[in-house]
Amino acid sequence: MKQFFTFLFTVFISAYAIGQTNAVTFSVDMNAYSGTETLTPNNVFVNGEFNSWCGDCNPLDDADGDGIYTGTYDVPVGLNQFLYTVNAFADAEALTMGDPCTILVEGNINRIASVDAPGNGGTVLPTYCWNVCGDCNGNSDFQEGTISFSIDMNEYTGAVTLGANNVFVSGTFNNWEAAVNPLDDSDGDGVYTGDILMPAGAQDFKIQVAEWADQENFAGGETCTVIFGQFINRVLLVNGDADYSACFNFCNDCGQNFAGGTVTFSVDMNDYAGTETLEASNVFLNGNFNNWCGDCAPMDDSDGDGVYVTAIPLAGGPIEYKFTVNAWNDQEEFIGGESCTITMDAYTNRSYTVDGDATLATVCFASCEACDPTSIEQEIL
């Protein structure tokens, strides 16, 4: 048996999620809670990647005193890890590895949920009992299922010649075996199909070609993937029979992916109050698209108006970025939750989805908005 995954080449940040969010209603039954903390109507919290595991910033409510705590918050579209906690992190769930509502990432066992895109309504999660994947009566709605795969290979550009049955699904459910679960394209339309029985819960996997001669290579943070340390795999939450369709190396169907283009970025440094002395070319654009390299993407203010500009070609899809000064001597700092940012693994950065040529609005350093012209006038006066 061989296991092949994708190595994540990043320096500064380890995760990414598309900038879309949708409302998620969380609900936890605390009637069986036997921890050390005294429960009050508002001291149970939800913590997860979406809020940087912040502790007490997303409280749940039990104003009616029935022991069930609920709350609705905007969460990034796609797969999200979270836990329920008491008094910030004075107590936290300790879930059992392998439970169907959980995922194991770098030694941490967390709950996992999939959030639908806006337009499909909000996501309402089941009312779980504290510390378990079912309700407090021992019932769980998770069950194994036959997944009907439909993988479109028509946009495949790899070096391997595709045959009628040399595309495979490999993952935890089959110990990443190379040839156990082939998909079929006997009709030659470029769409490979097959039914696979999978255990209940989170299953991570990849589509690979010719028994690992080629495989999907994800950037990290796509809505259908999870980053497992240095590995990035698709994850599917199995709960009964379901269909699964995607384009090779994408979460979406082929033809629904984003176009590359030249994107013009501009940042207004007139309100900058940091420790660095600004020059015409010592403000930089850093992001996951250039491995957060420091000084490889300088911005220009040769006209001296305090607005730094650069235009760079980018591949289509979501990106994360920041403006920095003198490589990484100074950088933007966000608290999380701003309209232009996304927070993952304790890092908060600007986010944008590239889909063709674009000129982004000029923003103030460390802000999602333009600089306030009145503050500039007051400084001059």
Short mmCIF file of C-alpha atoms in Angstrom, two decimals:
data_model
loop_
_atom_site.label_atom_id
_atom_site.label_comp_id
_atom_site.label_asym_id
_atom_site.label_seq_id
_atom_site.Cartn_x
_atom_site.Cartn_y
_atom_site.Cartn_z
CA MET A 1 0.00 0.00 0.00
CA LYS A 2 1.16 3.51 -0.83
CA GLN A 3 -0.17 6.83 0.36
CA PHE A 4 0.23 9.89 -1.84
CA PHE A 5 -0.93 13.33 -0.81
CA THR A 6 -0.20 16.92 -1.73
CA PHE A 7 2.49 18.91 0.05
CA LEU A 8 1.40 22.42 0.97
CA PHE A 9 4.07 24.91 -0.03
CA THR A 10 3.34 27.87 2.21
CA VAL A 11 5.52 29.87 4.53
CA PHE A 12 3.25 31.98 6.64
CA ILE A 13 -0.27 30.62 6.52
CA SER A 14 -1.54 27.07 6.59
CA ALA A 15 -5.17 27.32 5.54
CA TYR A 16 -7.56 29.11 3.25
CA ALA A 17 -11.29 29.31 2.71
CA ILE A 18 -13.30 31.00 0.04
CA GLY A 19 -14.52 34.40 1.26
CA GLN A 20 -18.23 33.53 1.07
CA THR A 21 -20.10 32.96 4.32
CA ASN A 22 -23.54 31.72 5.25
CA ALA A 23 -25.62 31.58 8.43
CA VAL A 24 -25.18 28.49 10.58
CA THR A 25 -27.40 27.68 13.56
CA PHE A 26 -25.50 25.80 16.27
CA SER A 27 -27.30 23.85 18.99
CA VAL A 28 -25.96 21.78 21.89
CA ASP A 29 -27.88 19.92 24.62
CA MET A 30 -26.12 20.46 27.97
CA ASN A 31 -28.57 18.47 30.13
CA ALA A 32 -26.09 15.62 30.45
CA TYR A 33 -23.12 17.92 31.13
CA SER A 34 -21.06 16.66 34.09
CA GLY A 35 -18.05 18.94 33.87
CA THR A 36 -16.57 21.19 36.51
CA GLU A 37 -18.16 24.47 35.36
CA THR A 38 -21.47 25.88 36.58
CA LEU A 39 -23.76 26.51 33.62
CA THR A 40 -25.51 29.86 33.17
CA PRO A 41 -27.85 30.96 30.34
CA ASN A 42 -24.98 32.39 28.29
CA ASN A 43 -21.67 30.78 29.23
CA VAL A 44 -21.64 28.04 26.57
CA PHE A 45 -19.79 28.94 23.38
CA VAL A 46 -19.04 27.62 19.91
CA ASN A 47 -15.39 27.79 18.90
CA GLY A 48 -13.87 26.88 15.57
CA GLU A 49 -11.67 27.74 12.66
CA PHE A 50 -14.17 30.39 11.58
CA ASN A 51 -13.52 32.48 14.72
CA SER A 52 -9.89 31.48 15.32
CA TRP A 53 -10.93 29.44 18.39
CA CYS A 54 -11.32 32.80 20.11
CA GLY A 55 -12.89 31.56 23.36
CA ASP A 56 -15.86 33.77 24.26
CA CYS A 57 -16.68 35.68 21.07
CA ASN A 58 -19.57 33.43 19.91
CA PRO A 59 -21.86 32.68 22.88
CA LEU A 60 -24.87 30.37 22.68
CA ASP A 61 -28.11 31.15 24.51
CA ASP A 62 -30.38 29.22 26.86
CA ALA A 63 -32.72 32.00 27.94
CA ASP A 64 -35.65 29.56 28.29
CA GLY A 65 -33.69 27.32 30.66
CA ASP A 66 -34.34 24.03 28.85
CA GLY A 67 -30.63 23.15 28.81
CA ILE A 68 -30.32 23.52 25.02
CA TYR A 69 -28.02 26.32 23.93
CA THR A 70 -28.37 27.82 20.44
CA GLY A 71 -26.90 30.59 18.34
CA THR A 72 -26.64 31.60 14.69
CA TYR A 73 -23.42 32.96 13.18
CA ASP A 74 -21.95 33.58 9.74
CA VAL A 75 -19.43 30.86 8.88
CA PRO A 76 -17.30 30.34 5.74
CA VAL A 77 -18.87 28.18 3.04
CA GLY A 78 -17.49 24.64 2.91
CA LEU A 79 -16.03 22.38 5.59
CA ASN A 80 -15.63 23.84 9.09
CA GLN A 81 -14.18 22.37 12.30
CA PHE A 82 -15.57 23.42 15.68
CA LEU A 83 -16.21 22.45 19.32
CA TYR A 84 -18.61 23.48 22.07
CA THR A 85 -16.97 24.97 25.17
CA VAL A 86 -17.93 26.39 28.57
CA ASN A 87 -16.69 29.69 30.06
CA ALA A 88 -14.56 30.39 26.98
CA PHE A 89 -12.12 27.44 27.22
CA ALA A 90 -12.47 26.63 30.93
CA ASP A 91 -14.02 23.38 29.70
CA ALA A 92 -14.21 21.94 26.18
CA GLU A 93 -15.61 18.85 24.53
CA ALA A 94 -13.27 15.83 24.41
CA LEU A 95 -14.75 13.80 21.58
CA THR A 96 -13.88 10.21 20.72
CA MET A 97 -11.69 9.61 17.68
CA GLY A 98 -13.67 7.95 14.92
CA ASP A 99 -17.05 9.29 15.96
CA PRO A 100 -18.97 10.13 12.77
CA CYS A 101 -19.35 13.87 13.48
CA THR A 102 -15.61 14.34 14.03
CA ILE A 103 -12.37 14.69 12.14
CA LEU A 104 -8.81 14.10 13.35
CA VAL A 105 -6.32 16.77 12.23
CA GLU A 106 -2.81 16.98 13.69
CA GLY A 107 -3.84 15.22 16.89
CA ASN A 108 -6.96 17.34 17.44
CA ILE A 109 -10.41 15.74 17.38
CA ASN A 110 -13.01 18.32 16.36
CA ARG A 111 -16.57 18.35 15.14
CA ILE A 112 -16.94 18.99 11.41
CA ALA A 113 -19.84 20.44 9.43
CA SER A 114 -20.39 21.39 5.80
CA VAL A 115 -21.86 24.86 5.18
CA ASP A 116 -23.92 25.47 2.05
CA ALA A 117 -23.35 28.44 -0.23
CA PRO A 118 -25.63 31.48 0.07
CA GLY A 119 -28.83 31.06 -1.90
CA ASN A 120 -29.46 27.57 -0.54
CA GLY A 121 -30.71 28.90 2.79
CA GLY A 122 -28.83 28.78 6.05
CA THR A 123 -27.40 25.61 7.60
CA VAL A 124 -29.11 24.27 10.73
CA LEU A 125 -26.96 21.70 12.56
CA PRO A 126 -28.49 18.88 14.63
CA THR A 127 -28.84 19.39 18.38
CA TYR A 128 -25.95 17.27 19.60
CA CYS A 129 -25.52 16.23 23.20
CA TRP A 130 -22.39 17.66 24.81
CA ASN A 131 -19.37 15.53 23.95
CA VAL A 132 -21.17 13.02 21.67
CA CYS A 133 -22.27 12.79 18.02
CA GLY A 134 -25.90 12.00 18.77
CA ASP A 135 -28.64 13.29 21.03
CA CYS A 136 -28.71 12.80 24.80
CA ASN A 137 -30.83 9.65 24.38
CA GLY A 138 -28.04 7.88 22.53
CA ASN A 139 -29.55 8.30 19.07
CA SER A 140 -27.39 9.28 16.09
CA ASP A 141 -28.59 9.98 12.57
CA PHE A 142 -25.24 9.13 10.95
CA GLN A 143 -25.18 6.03 8.76
CA GLU A 144 -22.98 4.54 6.06
CA GLY A 145 -23.96 5.18 2.48
CA THR A 146 -23.32 4.33 -1.14
CA ILE A 147 -21.75 7.36 -2.78
CA SER A 148 -22.35 7.68 -6.52
CA PHE A 149 -19.25 9.40 -7.88
CA SER A 150 -19.23 11.40 -11.10
CA ILE A 151 -15.79 12.91 -11.81
CA ASP A 152 -15.39 15.02 -14.93
CA MET A 153 -11.91 14.57 -16.41
CA ASN A 154 -12.49 16.69 -19.54
CA GLU A 155 -10.30 19.49 -18.17
CA TYR A 156 -7.52 17.10 -17.11
CA THR A 157 -4.13 18.35 -18.39
CA GLY A 158 -1.81 15.83 -16.75
CA ALA A 159 0.76 13.64 -18.46
CA VAL A 160 -1.07 10.33 -18.04
CA THR A 161 -3.20 9.06 -20.93
CA LEU A 162 -6.73 8.47 -19.66
CA GLY A 163 -8.35 5.10 -20.29
CA ALA A 164 -11.83 3.79 -19.68
CA ASN A 165 -11.03 2.58 -16.18
CA ASN A 166 -7.77 4.12 -14.91
CA VAL A 167 -9.28 6.83 -12.71
CA PHE A 168 -9.62 5.82 -9.05
CA VAL A 169 -10.97 7.04 -5.71
CA SER A 170 -8.50 6.45 -2.87
CA GLY A 171 -8.87 7.50 0.75
CA THR A 172 -9.11 6.54 4.40
CA PHE A 173 -12.07 4.28 3.66
CA ASN A 174 -9.89 1.95 1.54
CA ASN A 175 -6.51 2.62 3.19
CA TRP A 176 -5.45 4.72 0.20
CA GLU A 177 -5.16 1.61 -1.94
CA ALA A 178 -4.25 2.33 -5.55
CA ALA A 179 -6.60 0.09 -7.53
CA VAL A 180 -9.45 -0.92 -5.21
CA ASN A 181 -12.10 1.57 -6.35
CA PRO A 182 -11.88 2.36 -10.08
CA LEU A 183 -14.34 4.65 -11.82
CA ASP A 184 -15.67 3.88 -15.29
CA ASP A 185 -15.85 5.85 -18.53
CA SER A 186 -16.82 3.11 -20.96
CA ASP A 187 -18.99 5.54 -22.94
CA GLY A 188 -15.99 7.82 -23.55
CA ASP A 189 -17.63 11.10 -22.50
CA GLY A 190 -14.78 11.99 -20.11
CA VAL A 191 -16.97 11.63 -17.02
CA TYR A 192 -15.94 8.75 -14.75
CA THR A 193 -18.60 7.19 -12.57
CA GLY A 194 -18.92 4.51 -9.93
CA ASP A 195 -20.70 3.59 -6.69
CA ILE A 196 -18.65 3.16 -3.52
CA LEU A 197 -19.91 2.13 -0.08
CA MET A 198 -18.37 4.42 2.56
CA PRO A 199 -18.54 4.39 6.38
CA ALA A 200 -20.55 7.06 8.16
CA GLY A 201 -18.83 10.34 9.00
CA ALA A 202 -15.95 12.36 7.60
CA GLN A 203 -14.04 10.50 4.88
CA ASP A 204 -10.98 12.05 3.27
CA PHE A 205 -9.93 10.97 -0.19
CA LYS A 206 -8.53 12.00 -3.56
CA ILE A 207 -9.09 11.24 -7.21
CA GLN A 208 -5.96 9.67 -8.70
CA VAL A 209 -4.97 8.39 -12.13
CA ALA A 210 -3.31 5.13 -13.16
CA GLU A 211 -2.68 3.90 -9.63
CA TRP A 212 -1.04 7.11 -8.33
CA ALA A 213 0.81 7.96 -11.56
CA ASP A 214 -1.01 11.29 -11.19
CA GLN A 215 -3.31 12.78 -8.58
CA GLU A 216 -5.24 15.88 -7.60
CA ASN A 217 -3.09 18.72 -6.20
CA PHE A 218 -5.01 21.22 -4.10
CA ALA A 219 -3.79 24.59 -2.84
CA GLY A 220 -5.52 24.30 0.53
CA GLY A 221 -8.73 25.79 1.89
CA GLU A 222 -10.99 24.88 -1.02
CA THR A 223 -14.58 24.34 0.13
CA CYS A 224 -14.31 20.55 -0.32
CA THR A 225 -10.86 20.04 1.24
CA VAL A 226 -9.22 19.88 4.66
CA ILE A 227 -5.55 20.47 5.44
CA PHE A 228 -4.04 17.58 7.40
CA GLY A 229 -0.68 19.07 8.35
CA GLN A 230 1.26 18.93 5.08
CA PHE A 231 -1.47 16.99 3.25
CA ILE A 232 -4.58 18.37 1.53
CA ASN A 233 -7.44 16.01 0.72
CA ARG A 234 -11.09 16.10 -0.21
CA VAL A 235 -13.46 15.40 2.69
CA LEU A 236 -17.01 14.09 2.40
CA LEU A 237 -19.42 13.84 5.33
CA VAL A 238 -21.15 10.52 4.73
CA ASN A 239 -24.66 10.14 6.14
CA GLY A 240 -26.54 7.72 3.92
CA ASP A 241 -26.58 7.38 0.14
CA ALA A 242 -25.58 10.47 -1.84
CA ASP A 243 -24.30 11.74 -5.18
CA TYR A 244 -20.85 13.32 -5.47
CA SER A 245 -19.88 15.18 -8.64
CA ALA A 246 -16.85 17.37 -9.29
CA CYS A 247 -14.27 18.36 -11.84
CA PHE A 248 -10.83 16.80 -11.38
CA ASN A 249 -8.80 19.01 -9.02
CA PHE A 250 -11.76 21.31 -8.33
CA CYS A 251 -14.67 21.31 -5.90
CA ASN A 252 -17.08 22.52 -8.56
CA ASP A 253 -18.28 20.93 -11.77
CA CYS A 254 -16.15 21.64 -14.84
CA GLY A 255 -17.07 24.95 -16.45
CA GLN A 256 -17.91 26.49 -13.06
CA ASN A 257 -14.34 27.34 -12.15
CA PHE A 258 -12.72 30.75 -12.04
CA ALA A 259 -10.78 32.49 -14.82
CA GLY A 260 -7.30 33.82 -14.25
CA GLY A 261 -6.54 37.48 -14.82
CA THR A 262 -4.42 40.50 -14.02
CA VAL A 263 -5.53 42.07 -10.74
CA THR A 264 -4.57 45.61 -9.74
CA PHE A 265 -4.14 46.18 -5.99
CA SER A 266 -3.81 49.59 -4.33
CA VAL A 267 -3.35 50.61 -0.71
CA ASP A 268 -3.52 54.09 0.76
CA MET A 269 -0.68 54.60 3.27
CA ASN A 270 -1.49 58.22 4.16
CA ASP A 271 -2.83 57.13 7.57
CA TYR A 272 0.04 54.72 8.24
CA ALA A 273 1.27 55.11 11.84
CA GLY A 274 3.73 52.24 12.03
CA THR A 275 7.42 52.28 12.88
CA GLU A 276 8.77 52.02 9.31
CA THR A 277 9.74 54.98 7.13
CA LEU A 278 7.82 54.82 3.87
CA GLU A 279 9.61 55.06 0.53
CA ALA A 280 8.39 54.91 -3.04
CA SER A 281 8.81 51.15 -3.31
CA ASN A 282 8.99 49.58 0.15
CA VAL A 283 5.33 48.56 0.48
CA PHE A 284 4.69 44.99 -0.69
CA LEU A 285 1.87 42.65 -1.61
CA ASN A 286 2.17 39.25 0.09
CA GLY A 287 -0.17 36.30 -0.31
CA ASN A 288 -0.58 32.57 -0.72
CA PHE A 289 -0.06 33.06 -4.47
CA ASN A 290 3.59 34.11 -3.89
CA ASN A 291 4.25 31.96 -0.79
CA TRP A 292 4.18 35.08 1.42
CA CYS A 293 7.67 35.73 0.07
CA GLY A 294 8.29 39.13 1.68
CA ASP A 295 9.77 41.50 -0.90
CA CYS A 296 9.08 39.81 -4.24
CA ALA A 297 5.96 41.87 -5.11
CA PRO A 298 6.75 45.56 -4.49
CA MET A 299 4.09 48.22 -4.91
CA ASP A 300 4.78 51.62 -6.43
CA ASP A 301 4.20 55.18 -5.22
CA SER A 302 6.54 57.02 -7.58
CA ASP A 303 4.10 59.97 -7.79
CA GLY A 304 4.29 60.46 -4.02
CA ASP A 305 0.55 60.60 -3.34
CA GLY A 306 0.75 57.95 -0.62
CA VAL A 307 -1.18 55.36 -2.66
CA TYR A 308 0.84 52.27 -3.58
CA VAL A 309 -0.20 50.24 -6.63
CA THR A 310 0.76 46.99 -8.31
CA ALA A 311 -0.81 44.76 -10.97
CA ILE A 312 -0.01 41.05 -11.12
CA PRO A 313 -1.33 38.08 -13.13
CA LEU A 314 -3.03 35.47 -10.96
CA ALA A 315 -4.62 32.09 -11.47
CA GLY A 316 -8.39 31.95 -11.09
CA GLY A 317 -9.91 31.20 -7.72
CA PRO A 318 -9.69 32.40 -4.13
CA ILE A 319 -6.58 34.07 -2.74
CA GLU A 320 -5.46 35.43 0.61
CA TYR A 321 -3.13 38.42 0.97
CA LYS A 322 -1.80 41.30 3.06
CA PHE A 323 0.01 44.59 2.55
CA THR A 324 3.37 44.78 4.32
CA VAL A 325 6.20 47.29 4.74
CA ASN A 326 9.91 46.55 4.22
CA ALA A 327 9.18 42.90 3.46
CA TRP A 328 7.79 41.72 6.84
CA ASN A 329 9.17 44.48 9.12
CA ASP A 330 5.58 45.68 9.47
CA GLN A 331 2.27 44.29 8.28
CA GLU A 332 -1.47 44.82 8.46
CA GLU A 333 -3.16 43.54 11.61
CA PHE A 334 -6.85 42.57 11.68
CA ILE A 335 -8.96 41.38 14.59
CA GLY A 336 -11.09 39.02 12.48
CA GLY A 337 -14.63 39.33 11.18
CA GLU A 338 -13.96 42.32 8.91
CA SER A 339 -15.87 42.28 5.62
CA CYS A 340 -12.72 41.86 3.52
CA THR A 341 -10.97 39.23 5.67
CA ILE A 342 -11.01 35.54 6.42
CA THR A 343 -9.64 33.92 9.59
CA MET A 344 -8.13 30.44 9.59
CA ASP A 345 -5.76 28.78 12.05
CA ALA A 346 -5.35 32.03 14.04
CA TYR A 347 -4.32 34.05 10.95
CA THR A 348 -6.57 36.82 9.63
CA ASN A 349 -5.84 38.03 6.09
CA ARG A 350 -7.58 39.80 3.25
CA SER A 351 -9.46 37.51 0.86
CA TYR A 352 -10.51 37.82 -2.76
CA THR A 353 -11.67 35.48 -5.51
CA VAL A 354 -9.91 35.99 -8.85
CA ASP A 355 -12.21 35.62 -11.84
CA GLY A 356 -10.69 37.56 -14.74
CA ASP A 357 -9.01 40.96 -14.92
CA ALA A 358 -9.98 43.34 -12.13
CA THR A 359 -9.01 46.59 -10.43
CA LEU A 360 -9.73 46.47 -6.72
CA ALA A 361 -10.84 49.55 -4.81
CA THR A 362 -8.13 51.48 -2.96
CA VAL A 363 -8.23 50.61 0.72
CA CYS A 364 -6.57 52.14 3.75
CA PHE A 365 -3.72 50.15 5.32
CA ALA A 366 -5.18 47.65 7.86
CA SER A 367 -8.75 48.55 6.87
CA CYS A 368 -11.42 47.25 4.51
CA GLU A 369 -12.46 50.79 3.66
CA ALA A 370 -10.92 53.84 2.02
CA CYS A 371 -9.01 56.21 4.29
CA ASP A 372 -11.14 58.87 5.94
CA PRO A 373 -10.39 62.12 4.06
CA THR A 374 -11.32 64.20 7.11
CA SER A 375 -8.54 62.61 9.16
CA ILE A 376 -6.01 63.58 6.49
CA GLU A 377 -7.29 67.18 6.46
CA GLN A 378 -7.06 67.38 10.25
CA GLU A 379 -3.46 66.17 10.19
CA ILE A 380 -2.58 68.81 7.60
CA LEU A 381 -4.25 71.53 9.67
#
